[in-house]
PDB file of C-alpha atoms in Angstrom:
ATOM      1  CA  MET A 599     117.796 -61.578 -24.575  1.00  0.00           C
ATOM      2  CA  SER A 600     114.337 -62.992 -23.924  1.00  0.00           C
ATOM      3  CA  LYS A 601     111.314 -61.916 -26.176  1.00  0.00           C
ATOM      4  CA  HIS A 602     108.231 -60.491 -24.612  1.00  0.00           C
ATOM      5  CA  SER A 603     104.789 -60.614 -26.319  1.00  0.00           C
ATOM      6  CA  THR A 604     102.213 -57.791 -26.372  1.00  0.00           C
ATOM      7  CA  PRO A 605      99.685 -58.136 -23.613  1.00  0.00           C
ATOM      8  CA  GLY A 606      96.344 -59.640 -24.703  1.00  0.00           C
ATOM      9  CA  HIS A 607      95.580 -62.411 -27.145  1.00  0.00           C
ATOM     10  CA  SER A 608      98.568 -63.668 -29.092  1.00  0.00           C
ATOM     11  CA  ARG A 609      98.073 -64.265 -32.828  1.00  0.00           C
ATOM     12  CA  PRO A 610     100.785 -66.374 -34.536  1.00  0.00           C
ATOM     13  CA  ALA A 611     102.196 -65.018 -37.822  1.00  0.00           C
ATOM     14  CA  PRO A 612     100.901 -66.786 -40.980  1.00  0.00           C
ATOM     15  CA  THR A 613     103.063 -69.435 -42.373  1.00  0.00           C
ATOM     16  CA  LYS A 614     104.411 -69.389 -45.896  1.00  0.00           C
ATOM     17  CA  THR A 615     101.776 -71.863 -47.012  1.00  0.00           C
ATOM     18  CA  GLN A 616      99.004 -69.704 -45.571  1.00  0.00           C
ATOM     19  CA  LYS A 617     100.365 -66.601 -47.356  1.00  0.00           C
ATOM     20  CA  PHE A 618     100.321 -68.434 -50.649  1.00  0.00           C
ATOM     21  CA  THR A 619      96.763 -69.528 -50.117  1.00  0.00           C
ATOM     22  CA  ILE A 620      95.567 -65.994 -49.332  1.00  0.00           C
ATOM     23  CA  ALA A 621      97.307 -64.613 -52.401  1.00  0.00           C
ATOM     24  CA  GLY A 622      95.683 -67.240 -54.592  1.00  0.00           C
ATOM     25  CA  VAL A 623      92.240 -66.490 -53.302  1.00  0.00           C
ATOM     26  CA  ALA A 624      92.761 -62.798 -53.879  1.00  0.00           C
ATOM     27  CA  THR A 625      93.950 -63.467 -57.404  1.00  0.00           C
ATOM     28  CA  LEU A 626      90.984 -65.675 -58.157  1.00  0.00           C
ATOM     29  CA  GLY A 627      88.606 -63.056 -56.756  1.00  0.00           C
ATOM     30  CA  ALA A 628      90.096 -60.352 -58.903  1.00  0.00           C
ATOM     31  CA  ALA A 629      89.830 -62.546 -61.959  1.00  0.00           C
ATOM     32  CA  ALA A 630      86.238 -63.318 -61.215  1.00  0.00           C
ATOM     33  CA  LEU A 631      85.464 -59.610 -60.720  1.00  0.00           C
ATOM     34  CA  ALA A 632      87.199 -58.758 -63.966  1.00  0.00           C
ATOM     35  CA  PHE A 633      85.237 -61.464 -65.755  1.00  0.00           C
ATOM     36  CA  SER A 634      81.988 -60.229 -64.418  1.00  0.00           C
ATOM     37  CA  LEU A 635      82.707 -56.617 -65.404  1.00  0.00           C
ATOM     38  CA  VAL A 636      83.928 -57.509 -68.905  1.00  0.00           C
ATOM     39  CA  PRO A 637      81.115 -59.483 -70.538  1.00  0.00           C
ATOM     40  CA  GLY A 638      81.733 -62.041 -73.137  1.00  0.00           C
ATOM     41  CA  SER A 639      81.259 -61.436 -76.822  1.00  0.00           C
ATOM     42  CA  ALA A 640      77.913 -63.271 -76.848  1.00  0.00           C
ATOM     43  CA  ASP A 641      76.218 -60.809 -74.482  1.00  0.00           C
ATOM     44  CA  ALA A 642      78.074 -57.641 -75.423  1.00  0.00           C
ATOM     45  CA  GLY A 643      75.717 -56.602 -78.223  1.00  0.00           C
ATOM     46  CA  THR A 644      72.582 -57.147 -76.178  1.00  0.00           C
ATOM     47  CA  GLN A 645      73.928 -55.270 -73.192  1.00  0.00           C
ATOM     48  CA  THR A 646      75.093 -52.433 -75.422  1.00  0.00           C
ATOM     49  CA  GLN A 647      71.671 -52.190 -77.009  1.00  0.00           C
ATOM     50  CA  SER A 648      70.058 -52.199 -73.577  1.00  0.00           C
ATOM     51  CA  LEU A 649      72.332 -49.431 -72.419  1.00  0.00           C
ATOM     52  CA  GLU A 650      71.576 -47.405 -75.554  1.00  0.00           C
ATOM     53  CA  ALA A 651      67.796 -47.993 -75.347  1.00  0.00           C
ATOM     54  CA  ALA A 652      67.554 -47.045 -71.693  1.00  0.00           C
ATOM     55  CA  PRO A 653      67.758 -43.245 -72.219  1.00  0.00           C
ATOM     56  CA  VAL A 654      65.228 -43.467 -75.096  1.00  0.00           C
ATOM     57  CA  ALA A 655      62.736 -45.402 -72.987  1.00  0.00           C
ATOM     58  CA  PHE A 656      63.266 -43.006 -70.109  1.00  0.00           C
ATOM     59  CA  LYS A 657      62.650 -40.026 -72.410  1.00  0.00           C
ATOM     60  CA  GLN A 658      59.534 -41.670 -73.856  1.00  0.00           C
ATOM     61  CA  ASN A 659      58.235 -42.292 -70.350  1.00  0.00           C
ATOM     62  CA  VAL A 660      58.904 -38.671 -69.391  1.00  0.00           C
ATOM     63  CA  ASP A 661      57.241 -37.453 -72.591  1.00  0.00           C
ATOM     64  CA  ALA A 662      54.187 -39.604 -71.888  1.00  0.00           C
ATOM     65  CA  GLN A 663      53.934 -38.256 -68.361  1.00  0.00           C
ATOM     66  CA  GLN A 664      54.289 -34.714 -69.633  1.00  0.00           C
ATOM     67  CA  ALA A 665      51.604 -35.361 -72.271  1.00  0.00           C
ATOM     68  CA  VAL A 666      49.230 -36.700 -69.636  1.00  0.00           C
ATOM     69  CA  HIS A 667      49.980 -33.726 -67.406  1.00  0.00           C
ATOM     70  CA  ALA A 668      49.425 -31.326 -70.312  1.00  0.00           C
ATOM     71  CA  GLY A 669      46.127 -33.058 -71.120  1.00  0.00           C
ATOM     72  CA  VAL A 670      44.959 -32.718 -67.541  1.00  0.00           C
ATOM     73  CA  ILE A 671      45.949 -29.035 -67.507  1.00  0.00           C
ATOM     74  CA  LYS A 672      44.157 -28.489 -70.824  1.00  0.00           C
ATOM     75  CA  GLN A 673      40.988 -30.189 -69.583  1.00  0.00           C
ATOM     76  CA  GLN A 674      41.084 -28.174 -66.370  1.00  0.00           C
ATOM     77  CA  THR A 675      41.626 -24.964 -68.326  1.00  0.00           C
ATOM     78  CA  SER A 676      38.728 -25.814 -70.653  1.00  0.00           C
ATOM     79  CA  ALA A 677      36.491 -26.607 -67.683  1.00  0.00           C
ATOM     80  CA  ASP A 678      37.487 -23.325 -66.019  1.00  0.00           C
ATOM     81  CA  LYS A 679      36.718 -21.414 -69.217  1.00  0.00           C
ATOM     82  CA  GLN A 680      33.328 -23.098 -69.556  1.00  0.00           C
ATOM     83  CA  ALA A 681      32.510 -22.398 -65.912  1.00  0.00           C
ATOM     84  CA  LYS A 682      33.549 -18.754 -66.344  1.00  0.00           C
ATOM     85  CA  ALA A 683      31.511 -18.447 -69.548  1.00  0.00           C
ATOM     86  CA  ALA A 684      28.479 -19.953 -67.826  1.00  0.00           C
ATOM     87  CA  LYS A 685      28.920 -17.593 -64.874  1.00  0.00           C
ATOM     88  CA  ASP A 686      29.328 -14.600 -67.191  1.00  0.00           C
ATOM     89  CA  THR A 687      26.160 -15.603 -69.074  1.00  0.00           C
ATOM     90  CA  ALA A 688      24.212 -16.038 -65.837  1.00  0.00           C
ATOM     91  CA  ASP A 689      25.525 -12.709 -64.538  1.00  0.00           C
ATOM     92  CA  ALA A 690      24.582 -10.995 -67.809  1.00  0.00           C
ATOM     93  CA  LYS A 691      21.066 -12.458 -67.683  1.00  0.00           C
ATOM     94  CA  ALA A 692      20.676 -11.477 -64.045  1.00  0.00           C
ATOM     95  CA  LYS A 693      21.883  -7.945 -64.832  1.00  0.00           C
ATOM     96  CA  ALA A 694      19.544  -7.690 -67.823  1.00  0.00           C
ATOM     97  CA  ALA A 695      16.618  -8.874 -65.703  1.00  0.00           C
ATOM     98  CA  ALA A 696      17.526  -6.438 -62.942  1.00  0.00           C
ATOM     99  CA  ASP A 697      17.869  -3.591 -65.451  1.00  0.00           C
ATOM    100  CA  ALA A 698      14.517  -4.488 -67.035  1.00  0.00           C
ATOM    101  CA  ALA A 699      12.837  -4.615 -63.623  1.00  0.00           C
ATOM    102  CA  ALA A 700      14.392  -1.292 -62.668  1.00  0.00           C
ATOM    103  CA  LYS A 701      13.276   0.277 -65.954  1.00  0.00           C
ATOM    104  CA  LYS A 702       9.757  -1.108 -65.475  1.00  0.00           C
ATOM    105  CA  ARG A 703       9.611   0.355 -61.977  1.00  0.00           C
ATOM    106  CA  ALA A 704      10.934   3.671 -63.251  1.00  0.00           C
ATOM    107  CA  ASP A 705       8.395   3.708 -66.102  1.00  0.00           C
ATOM    108  CA  GLU A 706       5.556   2.846 -63.715  1.00  0.00           C
ATOM    109  CA  GLU A 707       6.671   5.533 -61.286  1.00  0.00           C
ATOM    110  CA  ALA A 708       6.956   8.046 -64.127  1.00  0.00           C
ATOM    111  CA  ALA A 709       3.507   7.063 -65.449  1.00  0.00           C
ATOM    112  CA  ALA A 710       1.996   7.329 -61.971  1.00  0.00           C
ATOM    113  CA  LYS A 711       3.683  10.679 -61.464  1.00  0.00           C
ATOM    114  CA  LYS A 712       2.455  11.942 -64.841  1.00  0.00           C
ATOM    115  CA  LYS A 713      -1.063  10.684 -64.118  1.00  0.00           C
ATOM    116  CA  ALA A 714      -1.075  12.446 -60.767  1.00  0.00           C
ATOM    117  CA  GLU A 715       0.255  15.607 -62.401  1.00  0.00           C
ATOM    118  CA  ASP A 716      -2.361  15.422 -65.161  1.00  0.00           C
ATOM    119  CA  GLU A 717      -5.116  14.919 -62.593  1.00  0.00           C
ATOM    120  CA  ARG A 718      -3.831  17.856 -60.584  1.00  0.00           C
ATOM    121  CA  LYS A 719      -3.758  20.058 -63.681  1.00  0.00           C
ATOM    122  CA  ALA A 720      -7.224  18.900 -64.703  1.00  0.00           C
ATOM    123  CA  LYS A 721      -8.581  19.743 -61.257  1.00  0.00           C
ATOM    124  CA  GLU A 722      -6.919  23.128 -61.350  1.00  0.00           C
ATOM    125  CA  ALA A 723      -8.287  23.779 -64.839  1.00  0.00           C
ATOM    126  CA  ALA A 724     -11.763  22.692 -63.754  1.00  0.00           C
ATOM    127  CA  SER A 725     -11.477  24.914 -60.732  1.00  0.00           C
ATOM    128  CA  ARG A 726     -10.404  27.862 -62.863  1.00  0.00           C
ATOM    129  CA  ALA A 727     -13.180  27.145 -65.351  1.00  0.00           C
ATOM    130  CA  ALA A 728     -15.700  26.958 -62.561  1.00  0.00           C
ATOM    131  CA  ALA A 729     -14.389  30.226 -61.203  1.00  0.00           C
ATOM    132  CA  ARG A 730     -14.694  31.820 -64.645  1.00  0.00           C
ATOM    133  CA  LYS A 731     -18.052  30.230 -65.450  1.00  0.00           C
ATOM    134  CA  PRO A 732     -20.712  32.912 -65.345  1.00  0.00           C
ATOM    135  CA  VAL A 733     -23.642  32.533 -63.036  1.00  0.00           C
ATOM    136  CA  TYR A 734     -26.885  33.279 -64.827  1.00  0.00           C
ATOM    137  CA  ALA A 735     -29.932  34.603 -63.063  1.00  0.00           C
ATOM    138  CA  ASN A 736     -32.981  32.393 -63.197  1.00  0.00           C
ATOM    139  CA  ASN A 737     -35.075  34.955 -65.060  1.00  0.00           C
ATOM    140  CA  LEU A 738     -35.600  36.197 -68.603  1.00  0.00           C
ATOM    141  CA  ASP A 739     -32.401  38.241 -68.595  1.00  0.00           C
ATOM    142  CA  GLY A 740     -30.355  35.286 -67.336  1.00  0.00           C
ATOM    143  CA  TRP A 741     -31.972  32.876 -69.853  1.00  0.00           C
ATOM    144  CA  ILE A 742     -31.249  35.182 -72.775  1.00  0.00           C
ATOM    145  CA  ARG A 743     -27.633  35.756 -71.714  1.00  0.00           C
ATOM    146  CA  GLN A 744     -27.002  32.034 -71.216  1.00  0.00           C
ATOM    147  CA  SER A 745     -28.537  31.279 -74.627  1.00  0.00           C
ATOM    148  CA  LEU A 746     -26.334  33.929 -76.246  1.00  0.00           C
ATOM    149  CA  ASP A 747     -23.177  32.326 -74.776  1.00  0.00           C
ATOM    150  CA  ILE A 748     -24.222  28.928 -76.102  1.00  0.00           C
ATOM    151  CA  MET A 749     -25.100  30.414 -79.489  1.00  0.00           C
ATOM    152  CA  LYS A 750     -21.696  32.097 -79.639  1.00  0.00           C
ATOM    153  CA  SER A 751     -19.880  28.812 -78.909  1.00  0.00           C
ATOM    154  CA  LYS A 752     -21.892  27.085 -81.667  1.00  0.00           C
ATOM    155  CA  GLY A 753     -21.611  29.862 -84.222  1.00  0.00           C
ATOM    156  CA  ILE A 754     -25.317  30.758 -84.176  1.00  0.00           C
ATOM    157  CA  PRO A 755     -25.921  34.470 -84.892  1.00  0.00           C
ATOM    158  CA  GLY A 756     -28.230  36.644 -82.822  1.00  0.00           C
ATOM    159  CA  SER A 757     -28.274  39.536 -80.374  1.00  0.00           C
ATOM    160  CA  TYR A 758     -29.775  40.222 -76.998  1.00  0.00           C
ATOM    161  CA  GLU A 759     -32.136  42.783 -78.534  1.00  0.00           C
ATOM    162  CA  GLY A 760     -33.355  40.408 -81.277  1.00  0.00           C
ATOM    163  CA  LEU A 761     -34.027  37.572 -78.815  1.00  0.00           C
ATOM    164  CA  HIS A 762     -35.700  39.773 -76.227  1.00  0.00           C
ATOM    165  CA  ARG A 763     -37.940  41.517 -78.775  1.00  0.00           C
ATOM    166  CA  ASN A 764     -39.240  38.250 -80.251  1.00  0.00           C
ATOM    167  CA  ILE A 765     -39.681  36.596 -76.846  1.00  0.00           C
ATOM    168  CA  ILE A 766     -41.871  39.455 -75.616  1.00  0.00           C
ATOM    169  CA  ARG A 767     -43.988  39.332 -78.776  1.00  0.00           C
ATOM    170  CA  GLU A 768     -44.397  35.527 -78.763  1.00  0.00           C
ATOM    171  CA  SER A 769     -44.847  34.699 -75.047  1.00  0.00           C
ATOM    172  CA  ALA A 770     -44.519  37.909 -72.997  1.00  0.00           C
ATOM    173  CA  GLY A 771     -41.562  36.193 -71.289  1.00  0.00           C
ATOM    174  CA  ASP A 772     -43.548  33.196 -69.955  1.00  0.00           C
ATOM    175  CA  PRO A 773     -41.559  29.949 -70.435  1.00  0.00           C
ATOM    176  CA  ASN A 774     -44.742  27.887 -69.964  1.00  0.00           C
ATOM    177  CA  ALA A 775     -46.761  29.751 -72.590  1.00  0.00           C
ATOM    178  CA  LYS A 776     -48.770  27.544 -74.992  1.00  0.00           C
ATOM    179  CA  ASN A 777     -50.822  28.455 -78.072  1.00  0.00           C
ATOM    180  CA  GLY A 778     -53.875  26.272 -78.224  1.00  0.00           C
ATOM    181  CA  TRP A 779     -55.781  27.927 -81.073  1.00  0.00           C
ATOM    182  CA  ASP A 780     -53.491  28.481 -84.121  1.00  0.00           C
ATOM    183  CA  ILE A 781     -53.014  26.112 -87.043  1.00  0.00           C
ATOM    184  CA  ASN A 782     -50.207  24.308 -85.261  1.00  0.00           C
ATOM    185  CA  ALA A 783     -52.486  23.561 -82.328  1.00  0.00           C
ATOM    186  CA  ILE A 784     -55.185  22.410 -84.724  1.00  0.00           C
ATOM    187  CA  ASN A 785     -52.688  20.059 -86.326  1.00  0.00           C
ATOM    188  CA  GLY A 786     -51.772  18.661 -82.884  1.00  0.00           C
ATOM    189  CA  THR A 787     -48.404  20.378 -82.508  1.00  0.00           C
ATOM    190  CA  PRO A 788     -49.057  23.554 -80.501  1.00  0.00           C
ATOM    191  CA  SER A 789     -46.430  26.275 -80.235  1.00  0.00           C
ATOM    192  CA  VAL A 790     -44.947  26.414 -76.725  1.00  0.00           C
ATOM    193  CA  GLY A 791     -42.279  28.156 -74.640  1.00  0.00           C
ATOM    194  CA  LEU A 792     -40.660  31.565 -74.749  1.00  0.00           C
ATOM    195  CA  LEU A 793     -40.347  31.643 -78.534  1.00  0.00           C
ATOM    196  CA  GLN A 794     -43.388  29.479 -79.299  1.00  0.00           C
ATOM    197  CA  VAL A 795     -41.625  26.547 -80.945  1.00  0.00           C
ATOM    198  CA  ILE A 796     -43.457  23.426 -82.094  1.00  0.00           C
ATOM    199  CA  GLN A 797     -42.033  20.013 -81.138  1.00  0.00           C
ATOM    200  CA  PRO A 798     -40.875  18.941 -84.642  1.00  0.00           C
ATOM    201  CA  THR A 799     -38.962  22.203 -85.056  1.00  0.00           C
ATOM    202  CA  PHE A 800     -37.489  21.918 -81.585  1.00  0.00           C
ATOM    203  CA  ASP A 801     -36.327  18.356 -82.284  1.00  0.00           C
ATOM    204  CA  ALA A 802     -34.814  19.310 -85.656  1.00  0.00           C
ATOM    205  CA  TYR A 803     -32.932  22.374 -84.358  1.00  0.00           C
ATOM    206  CA  HIS A 804     -32.147  21.316 -80.821  1.00  0.00           C
ATOM    207  CA  VAL A 805     -28.651  22.466 -79.799  1.00  0.00           C
ATOM    208  CA  GLU A 806     -26.417  19.873 -78.167  1.00  0.00           C
ATOM    209  CA  GLY A 807     -25.631  20.640 -74.557  1.00  0.00           C
ATOM    210  CA  THR A 808     -29.060  22.074 -73.770  1.00  0.00           C
ATOM    211  CA  SER A 809     -32.034  20.327 -72.229  1.00  0.00           C
ATOM    212  CA  THR A 810     -34.269  18.156 -74.398  1.00  0.00           C
ATOM    213  CA  ASN A 811     -37.309  19.598 -72.628  1.00  0.00           C
ATOM    214  CA  ILE A 812     -39.043  21.991 -75.035  1.00  0.00           C
ATOM    215  CA  TYR A 813     -40.267  24.097 -72.081  1.00  0.00           C
ATOM    216  CA  ASP A 814     -36.728  24.654 -70.750  1.00  0.00           C
ATOM    217  CA  PRO A 815     -36.139  28.422 -71.286  1.00  0.00           C
ATOM    218  CA  VAL A 816     -32.541  28.200 -72.507  1.00  0.00           C
ATOM    219  CA  ALA A 817     -33.171  25.142 -74.714  1.00  0.00           C
ATOM    220  CA  ASN A 818     -36.290  26.790 -76.221  1.00  0.00           C
ATOM    221  CA  ILE A 819     -34.515  30.070 -76.991  1.00  0.00           C
ATOM    222  CA  THR A 820     -31.414  28.387 -78.445  1.00  0.00           C
ATOM    223  CA  ALA A 821     -33.374  25.981 -80.689  1.00  0.00           C
ATOM    224  CA  ALA A 822     -35.582  28.849 -81.957  1.00  0.00           C
ATOM    225  CA  ALA A 823     -32.493  31.002 -82.668  1.00  0.00           C
ATOM    226  CA  ASN A 824     -30.893  28.086 -84.540  1.00  0.00           C
ATOM    227  CA  TYR A 825     -34.052  27.678 -86.646  1.00  0.00           C
ATOM    228  CA  ALA A 826     -34.280  31.439 -87.347  1.00  0.00           C
ATOM    229  CA  ALA A 827     -30.602  31.526 -88.388  1.00  0.00           C
ATOM    230  CA  ASP A 828     -31.307  28.719 -90.868  1.00  0.00           C
ATOM    231  CA  ARG A 829     -34.491  30.316 -92.259  1.00  0.00           C
ATOM    232  CA  TYR A 830     -33.834  34.079 -91.934  1.00  0.00           C
ATOM    233  CA  GLY A 831     -30.118  34.456 -91.281  1.00  0.00           C
ATOM    234  CA  SER A 832     -30.645  35.470 -87.635  1.00  0.00           C
ATOM    235  CA  MET A 833     -33.384  35.969 -85.043  1.00  0.00           C
ATOM    236  CA  ASP A 834     -32.571  39.657 -85.415  1.00  0.00           C
ATOM    237  CA  ASN A 835     -34.249  39.541 -88.822  1.00  0.00           C
ATOM    238  CA  VAL A 836     -37.530  38.181 -87.435  1.00  0.00           C
ATOM    239  CA  ASN A 837     -40.180  40.809 -86.692  1.00  0.00           C
ATOM    240  CA  GLY A 838     -43.356  38.776 -86.761  1.00  0.00           C
ATOM    241  CA  ALA A 839     -44.673  35.241 -86.913  1.00  0.00           C
ATOM    242  CA  TYR A 840     -41.977  32.962 -88.152  1.00  0.00           C
TER     243      TYR A 840
END
């Protein structure tokens, strides 16, 4: 029976010699691989130490990286805290300044309001006082009554009757009356006005708030009443030259 080969390229079967050669190469390769994997006694200690030191070095490297990372985090945290503290301080100062400015404005507004209120009250009081202030007639009756009000406010005694009686006797009610013949006139200080007062006496007993003109009716009466109160207790006690 004839043999037929498989279509395509024909590959002859290896000979016995070729099989031996392939087996030898494989054996040698395995031996070389085994030799390379099993180190000799001279290098075994070094390689063992290297293998043992590798995890330690790796851990040290990791620890160093972690330490660096922790340091960076710590520095960042410290910087953040400092920035926050600085911001809080600035905010506190700004708030304090704003509060101070607001308080100053409030105080100024309150002071202005109080001033306006005080001025309003003062005007109202002045208006009420003006409304209550008596109007005196520009005659003997009015002069006496005005003098009596001033005397009352100053604590100077005297009555309408006492003033009127002495005025009529001394000057007949003439505010410009002047004595040019008595001893006072001879001495250069004539008696003048409603109650015939000499200038030194008028100056010594002048009542504050009245005119400094000796001929002014109210000023003349009030100064004379003040003098009579000092010398006689009251103008009411004077019934003649005084």
